[in-house]
Coordinates of C-alpha atoms and ligand atoms in Angstrom, one line a residue:
M1 CA 68.5 -73.0 -63.2
K2 CA 65.0 -74.4 -63.1
N3 CA 65.3 -78.1 -63.4
I4 CA 66.5 -79.9 -60.3
L5 CA 67.2 -83.5 -59.7
I6 CA 67.1 -84.6 -56.1
T7 CA 68.5 -88.0 -55.3
G8 CA 67.0 -89.4 -52.1
G9 CA 64.2 -86.9 -52.7
A10 CA 61.6 -89.2 -51.1
G11 CA 63.5 -89.1 -47.8
F12 CA 63.1 -86.9 -44.7
I13 CA 65.1 -83.9 -46.0
G14 CA 64.7 -84.6 -49.7
S15 CA 60.9 -84.6 -49.6
R16 CA 60.7 -81.4 -47.7
M17 CA 63.2 -79.9 -50.1
A18 CA 61.3 -81.1 -53.1
L19 CA 58.0 -79.5 -51.8
A20 CA 59.8 -76.2 -51.0
L21 CA 61.4 -76.1 -54.5
V22 CA 58.1 -77.0 -56.3
A23 CA 56.4 -74.2 -54.4
K24 CA 59.0 -71.8 -55.7
G25 CA 58.4 -72.8 -59.3
Y26 CA 61.2 -75.3 -59.9
K27 CA 60.7 -78.5 -61.9
V28 CA 61.8 -81.3 -59.6
T29 CA 62.8 -84.8 -60.5
V30 CA 63.4 -87.3 -57.8
L31 CA 65.5 -90.5 -58.0
D32 CA 64.9 -92.7 -55.0
N33 CA 64.9 -96.5 -54.5
L34 CA 62.2 -96.2 -51.7
S35 CA 64.4 -98.1 -49.3
K36 CA 62.4 -100.4 -47.0
Q37 CA 64.2 -99.2 -43.8
I38 CA 62.9 -95.7 -44.4
H39 CA 59.7 -96.2 -46.3
G40 CA 58.4 -99.6 -44.9
E41 CA 57.5 -102.9 -46.6
F42 CA 55.0 -101.4 -49.1
P43 CA 56.4 -97.9 -49.8
E44 CA 54.1 -97.0 -52.7
E45 CA 51.0 -97.6 -50.6
M46 CA 52.3 -96.8 -47.1
S47 CA 55.1 -94.2 -47.2
P48 CA 53.8 -90.8 -46.1
L49 CA 56.9 -89.1 -47.4
Y50 CA 56.7 -90.7 -50.8
N51 CA 53.0 -90.0 -51.0
S52 CA 53.6 -86.3 -50.1
I53 CA 55.7 -85.8 -53.2
K54 CA 54.6 -88.3 -55.8
D55 CA 52.0 -86.1 -57.6
K56 CA 54.2 -82.9 -57.4
V57 CA 57.5 -84.2 -58.9
I58 CA 58.7 -86.5 -61.7
F59 CA 59.4 -89.6 -59.7
V60 CA 61.7 -92.3 -60.8
K61 CA 62.2 -95.4 -58.6
G62 CA 65.8 -96.5 -59.0
S63 CA 69.2 -96.6 -57.3
V64 CA 72.1 -94.2 -57.4
T65 CA 74.3 -97.3 -57.8
D66 CA 72.6 -98.1 -61.1
R67 CA 73.8 -96.5 -64.4
V68 CA 70.4 -97.0 -66.2
S69 CA 68.6 -95.2 -63.4
W70 CA 70.9 -92.2 -63.7
E71 CA 70.4 -92.1 -67.5
K72 CA 66.6 -92.0 -67.0
V73 CA 66.8 -88.8 -64.8
L74 CA 69.7 -86.7 -66.1
L75 CA 68.2 -85.2 -69.3
D76 CA 67.9 -81.4 -69.1
Q77 CA 68.8 -81.1 -65.4
D78 CA 70.5 -77.9 -64.3
V79 CA 71.2 -78.9 -60.7
I80 CA 71.7 -82.2 -58.8
M81 CA 71.0 -82.2 -55.1
H82 CA 72.7 -85.4 -54.0
L83 CA 70.9 -86.6 -50.8
A84 CA 70.5 -90.4 -51.4
A85 CA 72.4 -92.3 -48.8
E86 CA 72.5 -94.9 -46.2
T87 CA 72.5 -92.9 -43.0
G88 CA 72.8 -94.9 -39.8
T89 CA 76.1 -94.2 -38.0
G90 CA 76.0 -97.4 -35.8
Q91 CA 74.7 -99.6 -38.6
S92 CA 77.5 -98.4 -40.9
M93 CA 80.0 -100.1 -38.6
Y94 CA 78.8 -103.6 -39.6
C95 CA 77.0 -103.0 -43.0
I96 CA 80.2 -101.7 -44.4
E97 CA 79.9 -102.9 -47.9
K98 CA 76.3 -101.6 -48.3
Y99 CA 77.3 -98.1 -46.9
T100 CA 80.3 -97.8 -49.1
E101 CA 78.4 -99.1 -52.2
V102 CA 75.5 -96.6 -51.9
N103 CA 77.4 -93.6 -50.5
I104 CA 80.8 -93.8 -52.2
Q105 CA 80.1 -95.9 -55.3
G106 CA 76.8 -94.1 -55.9
T107 CA 78.6 -90.8 -55.9
A108 CA 81.5 -92.1 -58.0
L109 CA 79.0 -93.3 -60.6
M110 CA 77.2 -89.9 -60.7
L111 CA 80.5 -88.1 -61.2
D112 CA 81.7 -90.7 -63.8
I113 CA 78.5 -90.1 -65.8
L114 CA 78.8 -86.3 -65.5
A115 CA 82.4 -86.6 -66.7
N116 CA 81.7 -88.9 -69.7
T117 CA 78.3 -88.0 -71.1
N118 CA 76.8 -84.8 -72.6
N119 CA 74.7 -83.2 -69.9
S120 CA 73.4 -79.8 -68.8
V121 CA 74.3 -80.0 -65.1
K122 CA 75.8 -76.7 -63.8
K123 CA 75.7 -77.2 -60.1
V124 CA 75.9 -80.1 -57.7
L125 CA 74.9 -79.7 -54.0
V126 CA 75.8 -82.6 -51.6
A127 CA 74.4 -83.4 -48.2
S128 CA 77.5 -84.0 -46.2
S129 CA 77.5 -84.4 -42.4
R130 CA 79.0 -83.2 -39.2
S131 CA 80.0 -86.9 -38.7
I132 CA 83.0 -86.2 -40.9
Y133 CA 84.5 -84.2 -38.0
G134 CA 84.3 -87.0 -35.5
E135 CA 84.8 -85.5 -32.1
G136 CA 84.3 -81.8 -32.1
K137 CA 86.8 -78.9 -31.5
Y138 CA 88.1 -78.1 -28.0
I139 CA 90.6 -75.6 -26.5
H140 CA 93.4 -77.0 -24.3
P141 CA 94.8 -74.5 -21.8
E142 CA 98.4 -74.7 -23.1
L143 CA 98.0 -76.1 -26.6
G144 CA 95.1 -74.0 -27.9
D145 CA 92.8 -75.6 -30.5
V146 CA 92.8 -79.4 -30.3
Y147 CA 90.9 -82.2 -32.0
P148 CA 90.7 -85.2 -29.6
K149 CA 90.7 -88.7 -30.9
H150 CA 88.0 -91.2 -30.3
R151 CA 87.6 -92.0 -26.6
D152 CA 89.2 -95.1 -25.1
D153 CA 86.7 -97.9 -24.4
K154 CA 88.7 -98.8 -21.2
D155 CA 87.9 -95.4 -19.7
M156 CA 84.3 -95.6 -20.8
L157 CA 83.8 -99.1 -19.3
K158 CA 84.8 -97.5 -16.0
G159 CA 82.1 -94.8 -16.5
D160 CA 84.6 -92.1 -17.5
F161 CA 83.1 -90.6 -20.7
K162 CA 85.1 -87.4 -20.8
V163 CA 87.0 -86.4 -23.9
K164 CA 90.8 -86.3 -23.3
Y165 CA 93.7 -84.9 -25.2
K166 CA 97.1 -86.3 -24.5
G167 CA 95.8 -87.6 -21.1
S168 CA 94.2 -84.3 -20.0
D169 CA 90.4 -83.7 -19.7
N170 CA 90.9 -80.0 -18.9
L171 CA 89.4 -79.1 -22.3
E172 CA 86.9 -76.4 -23.2
L173 CA 84.3 -77.4 -25.8
V174 CA 83.9 -74.8 -28.6
A175 CA 82.0 -74.7 -31.8
T176 CA 83.4 -76.7 -34.7
D177 CA 84.1 -74.6 -37.8
E178 CA 84.7 -75.7 -41.4
E179 CA 88.5 -75.5 -41.0
S180 CA 88.4 -78.1 -38.1
K181 CA 90.2 -81.4 -38.5
I182 CA 88.3 -84.0 -40.3
H183 CA 88.6 -87.4 -38.6
P184 CA 85.4 -89.4 -38.8
S185 CA 84.9 -92.2 -36.2
S186 CA 82.4 -94.2 -38.2
V187 CA 82.2 -95.8 -41.7
Y188 CA 79.2 -93.5 -42.3
G189 CA 81.4 -90.5 -41.6
I190 CA 84.1 -91.8 -43.8
T191 CA 81.6 -92.2 -46.7
K192 CA 80.3 -88.7 -46.2
Q193 CA 83.8 -87.3 -46.2
N194 CA 84.5 -89.2 -49.4
Q195 CA 81.3 -88.0 -51.1
E196 CA 82.1 -84.4 -50.2
Q197 CA 85.8 -84.6 -51.3
M198 CA 85.0 -86.4 -54.6
I199 CA 82.4 -83.8 -55.5
M200 CA 84.5 -80.9 -54.5
A201 CA 87.5 -82.3 -56.5
V202 CA 85.8 -83.5 -59.7
C203 CA 83.0 -81.0 -60.3
P204 CA 85.3 -77.9 -61.0
T205 CA 87.2 -79.9 -63.6
L206 CA 83.9 -80.4 -65.5
G207 CA 82.8 -76.7 -65.2
I208 CA 80.2 -77.7 -62.6
K209 CA 79.9 -75.7 -59.3
P210 CA 80.0 -77.8 -56.2
V211 CA 78.5 -76.9 -52.8
A212 CA 78.7 -79.1 -49.7
F213 CA 76.5 -78.8 -46.6
R214 CA 77.7 -80.5 -43.4
Y215 CA 74.3 -81.0 -41.7
Q216 CA 74.2 -81.5 -37.9
N217 CA 71.3 -83.6 -36.4
V218 CA 68.3 -82.7 -38.5
Y219 CA 64.8 -83.2 -36.9
G220 CA 61.2 -82.3 -37.6
P221 CA 58.0 -83.4 -39.1
G222 CA 58.5 -86.2 -41.6
Q223 CA 61.4 -87.9 -39.8
S224 CA 61.0 -91.7 -39.8
L225 CA 59.4 -92.9 -36.6
S226 CA 59.9 -96.5 -37.4
N227 CA 63.6 -96.6 -38.2
P228 CA 65.5 -97.6 -35.0
Y229 CA 68.9 -96.8 -36.6
T230 CA 68.8 -93.0 -36.9
G231 CA 67.3 -89.9 -35.3
I232 CA 67.4 -89.8 -31.6
L233 CA 64.2 -87.6 -31.3
S234 CA 62.2 -90.2 -33.3
I235 CA 63.6 -93.1 -31.4
F236 CA 62.8 -91.5 -28.0
S237 CA 59.3 -90.4 -29.3
T238 CA 58.4 -94.0 -30.4
Q239 CA 59.6 -95.4 -27.0
I240 CA 57.6 -92.8 -25.1
R241 CA 54.4 -93.4 -27.1
N242 CA 54.8 -97.2 -26.6
G243 CA 54.9 -96.5 -22.9
N244 CA 58.5 -97.7 -22.7
G245 CA 61.1 -96.1 -20.5
I246 CA 63.9 -94.2 -22.1
Q247 CA 67.5 -95.5 -21.6
V248 CA 70.0 -92.7 -22.1
F249 CA 73.5 -93.8 -22.9
E250 CA 76.7 -92.7 -21.2
D251 CA 76.0 -90.2 -18.4
G252 CA 73.3 -88.2 -20.3
T253 CA 75.5 -85.1 -20.7
E254 CA 76.7 -86.1 -24.2
S255 CA 75.3 -83.5 -26.6
R256 CA 74.3 -82.8 -30.2
D257 CA 73.4 -79.8 -32.3
F258 CA 69.7 -80.2 -33.3
V259 CA 68.7 -78.2 -36.3
Y260 CA 65.1 -77.9 -37.5
I261 CA 64.2 -79.3 -41.0
D262 CA 63.0 -76.0 -42.4
D263 CA 66.2 -74.3 -41.4
V264 CA 68.1 -77.0 -43.3
V265 CA 65.9 -76.6 -46.4
N266 CA 66.3 -72.8 -46.3
A267 CA 70.1 -73.0 -45.9
T268 CA 70.4 -75.4 -48.8
I269 CA 68.2 -73.3 -51.1
L270 CA 70.4 -70.3 -50.3
G271 CA 73.3 -72.5 -51.5
L272 CA 71.4 -73.2 -54.6
V273 CA 70.6 -69.7 -55.6
K274 CA 73.6 -67.7 -54.3
E275 CA 76.8 -67.6 -56.4
E276 CA 78.8 -67.0 -53.2
A277 CA 78.2 -70.7 -52.3
N278 CA 79.9 -72.1 -55.3
G279 CA 83.0 -74.2 -54.4
E280 CA 82.3 -73.9 -50.7
V281 CA 81.5 -76.2 -47.8
F282 CA 79.2 -75.0 -45.0
N283 CA 78.1 -76.1 -41.6
V284 CA 74.4 -76.2 -41.1
G285 CA 73.3 -76.5 -37.5
S286 CA 71.6 -74.5 -34.8
G287 CA 75.0 -73.6 -33.3
V288 CA 73.7 -74.8 -29.9
A289 CA 74.7 -78.0 -28.0
T290 CA 71.8 -79.8 -26.3
D291 CA 72.5 -82.7 -24.0
V292 CA 70.7 -86.0 -24.5
F293 CA 69.1 -86.1 -21.1
T294 CA 67.5 -82.7 -21.8
V295 CA 66.2 -84.1 -25.1
A296 CA 64.6 -87.1 -23.4
K297 CA 63.1 -84.9 -20.6
T298 CA 61.8 -82.3 -23.0
L299 CA 60.1 -85.0 -25.1
V300 CA 58.5 -86.7 -22.1
E301 CA 57.1 -83.4 -21.0
S302 CA 55.8 -82.4 -24.4
Y303 CA 53.9 -85.7 -24.9
G304 CA 52.6 -85.6 -21.3
I305 CA 53.3 -89.4 -21.1
N306 CA 55.1 -90.1 -17.9
V307 CA 57.7 -92.8 -18.7
P308 CA 60.9 -93.2 -16.7
I309 CA 64.2 -91.9 -18.0
S310 CA 67.2 -93.8 -16.8
I311 CA 70.9 -93.2 -17.5
N312 CA 72.4 -96.6 -18.1
G313 CA 76.1 -95.9 -18.6
K314 CA 76.2 -98.0 -21.8
F315 CA 77.9 -96.7 -24.9
R316 CA 78.2 -97.4 -28.6
L317 CA 81.6 -97.6 -30.1
G318 CA 82.1 -94.9 -32.7
D319 CA 79.8 -92.4 -30.9
I320 CA 81.2 -89.0 -30.3
R321 CA 80.8 -87.0 -27.1
H322 CA 80.0 -83.5 -28.4
N323 CA 80.0 -81.5 -31.6
F324 CA 78.1 -78.3 -32.4
A325 CA 78.4 -76.1 -35.4
D326 CA 80.2 -72.8 -35.8
M327 CA 77.7 -71.0 -38.0
S328 CA 79.8 -67.9 -38.9
K329 CA 80.7 -68.9 -42.4
I330 CA 77.2 -69.6 -43.7
N331 CA 76.0 -66.5 -42.0
E332 CA 78.7 -64.3 -43.5
L333 CA 78.6 -65.8 -47.1
L334 CA 75.0 -66.7 -47.5
G335 CA 73.3 -64.5 -44.8
F336 CA 71.8 -67.6 -43.2
K337 CA 70.7 -67.8 -39.6
P338 CA 68.7 -70.6 -38.1
S339 CA 65.3 -69.3 -37.1
V340 CA 63.7 -72.2 -35.2
S341 CA 64.8 -72.6 -31.5
F342 CA 65.0 -76.1 -30.0
T343 CA 61.9 -75.3 -27.8
E344 CA 59.8 -74.2 -30.8
G345 CA 61.1 -77.0 -33.0
I346 CA 60.3 -79.7 -30.4
S347 CA 56.8 -78.3 -30.0
R348 CA 56.2 -78.5 -33.8
F349 CA 57.8 -81.9 -34.0
S350 CA 55.9 -83.4 -31.1
K351 CA 52.6 -82.0 -32.4
W352 CA 53.3 -83.7 -35.7
V353 CA 54.3 -87.0 -34.0
L354 CA 51.0 -87.1 -32.1
E355 CA 49.1 -86.9 -35.5
Q356 CA 50.9 -90.1 -36.7
E357 CA 50.1 -93.7 -35.8
V358 CA 52.2 -95.2 -33.0
S359 CA 55.1 -97.1 -34.6
E360 CA 56.4 -100.4 -33.2
D361 CA 59.3 -99.8 -30.9
K362 CA 62.2 -101.7 -32.6
L363 CA 65.0 -100.2 -30.6
D364 CA 65.8 -103.3 -28.5
D365 CA 66.2 -105.4 -31.7
S366 CA 68.6 -102.9 -33.2
L367 CA 70.6 -102.7 -30.0
E368 CA 70.8 -106.5 -29.8
E369 CA 72.1 -106.4 -33.3
M370 CA 74.8 -103.9 -32.3
K371 CA 75.6 -105.9 -29.2
S372 CA 76.1 -109.1 -31.2
K373 CA 78.6 -107.2 -33.4
G374 CA 80.5 -106.0 -30.3
L375 CA 79.5 -102.4 -30.9
L376 CA 77.4 -101.8 -27.8
K377 CA 79.1 -101.9 -24.4
Ligands
NAD1 N1 68.9 -86.3 -41.1 C1 70.1 -85.9 -40.6 O1 70.2 -85.6 -39.4 C2 71.3 -85.8 -41.5 C3 72.5 -85.2 -40.9 C4 73.6 -85.1 -41.7 C5 73.5 -85.5 -43.1 N2 72.4 -86.0 -43.6 C6 72.4 -86.4 -45.0 O2 71.3 -85.9 -45.6 C7 70.8 -86.8 -46.6 C8 69.3 -87.0 -46.5 O3 69.2 -87.6 -45.2 P1 67.7 -87.9 -44.6 O4 67.7 -87.7 -43.2 O5 66.7 -87.3 -45.4 O6 67.7 -89.5 -44.9 P2 66.5 -90.5 -45.3 O7 67.0 -91.8 -45.0 O8 65.2 -90.0 -44.8 O9 66.5 -90.2 -46.9 C9 67.4 -90.9 -47.8 C10 66.6 -91.2 -49.0 O10 67.5 -91.9 -49.9 C11 66.9 -93.0 -50.4 N3 68.0 -94.0 -50.8 C12 68.7 -94.8 -50.0 N4 69.5 -95.5 -50.8 C13 69.3 -95.2 -52.1 C14 69.8 -95.6 -53.3 N5 70.8 -96.6 -53.4 N6 69.4 -95.0 -54.4 C15 68.4 -94.0 -54.4 N7 67.9 -93.6 -53.2 C16 68.3 -94.2 -52.1 C17 66.0 -93.5 -49.3 O11 64.9 -94.3 -49.9 C18 65.5 -92.3 -48.7 O12 64.3 -91.8 -49.3 C19 71.7 -88.0 -46.5 O13 72.7 -87.9 -47.5 C20 72.3 -87.9 -45.2 O14 73.6 -88.5 -45.1 C21 71.3 -86.2 -42.8

């Protein structure tokens, strides 16, 4: 399986994946529309991600929502890595048609073409997301494993950000495994669930092996520093380098599982080459929960730029409190273990950030946008 098509292959994860695969001798084709939100106003001239791959892959500028674009790239492909997507959780709550068009309709079109044309595709890997789980898994002292619903805004407006199950906040946070309940709390999460389920349901009927990866919060060199809608590490970095204070939402103890880009690429490549991956879904994270205040503090220290960090008690509707990955399955089936610790990853990330030009801090505009839609409280 030497010929690989990566949709969204000019993006943060896709470009790193493309370069890793080319280095291993694969022939890589990329289908990407060079979206302005990710690649800027003049992507061909200005996008460092696009420029890092353009001479190493066969690049086709086009959209996954366009049949003609698919027809241009499918010839002789053995594998599709489907990464193209709209990726902002908050933004998905008001750009609903756009998110469903690109993520759901784009995937539907890919499968429709695979089902109805002659093609050589043998395997499809999809970038799913931890957002499909919504709030993570907890243990209740009497009820055992529970999957709390989205938190109530009335509690959060009073500064109570704890997760509750049937009125009780006596819950122990545990790692979320692949068998955990799927109950996304954003349109983005719904589209990722839908992508994953369509691919897992349709591909086997076509004799194609599907694999889905539920990535946690991926970070590292190449992450967009100008997109205010995704990537908390980038958003904080751009604020710090502009000398602006960081406003941490909720009470700062909300947490995420941050996984380094090269670990994500390596896990996905194991899914490509190992037969044990076929037909399976895998969590890909670090398996460690890190709270958002710690993230802000670590970044301020690593840039050595002393901006204030304040905890503002605000919150975004649709945000979860905690979720970190149970990594047992990918470890047992594919032998994968993340190798880059948060401390090491942040050091590599911030070194890379300091080599980039300082981006304009557009966070306030994006927050105003969310506020005007009633999504920021
Ligand atoms: N980065 C993360 O933390 C993370 C976490 C979970 C899942 N994922 C998933 O991984 C995948 C890659 O994410 P990323 O962080 O590299 O995002 P990214 O935004 O950097 O890359 C996405 C790429 O898709 C392209 N694209 C957007 N719409 C397109 C369309 N209609 N047709 C063709 N190309 C289009 C963009 O131009 C961009 O190059 C996505 O599917 C995302 O949902 C990412």
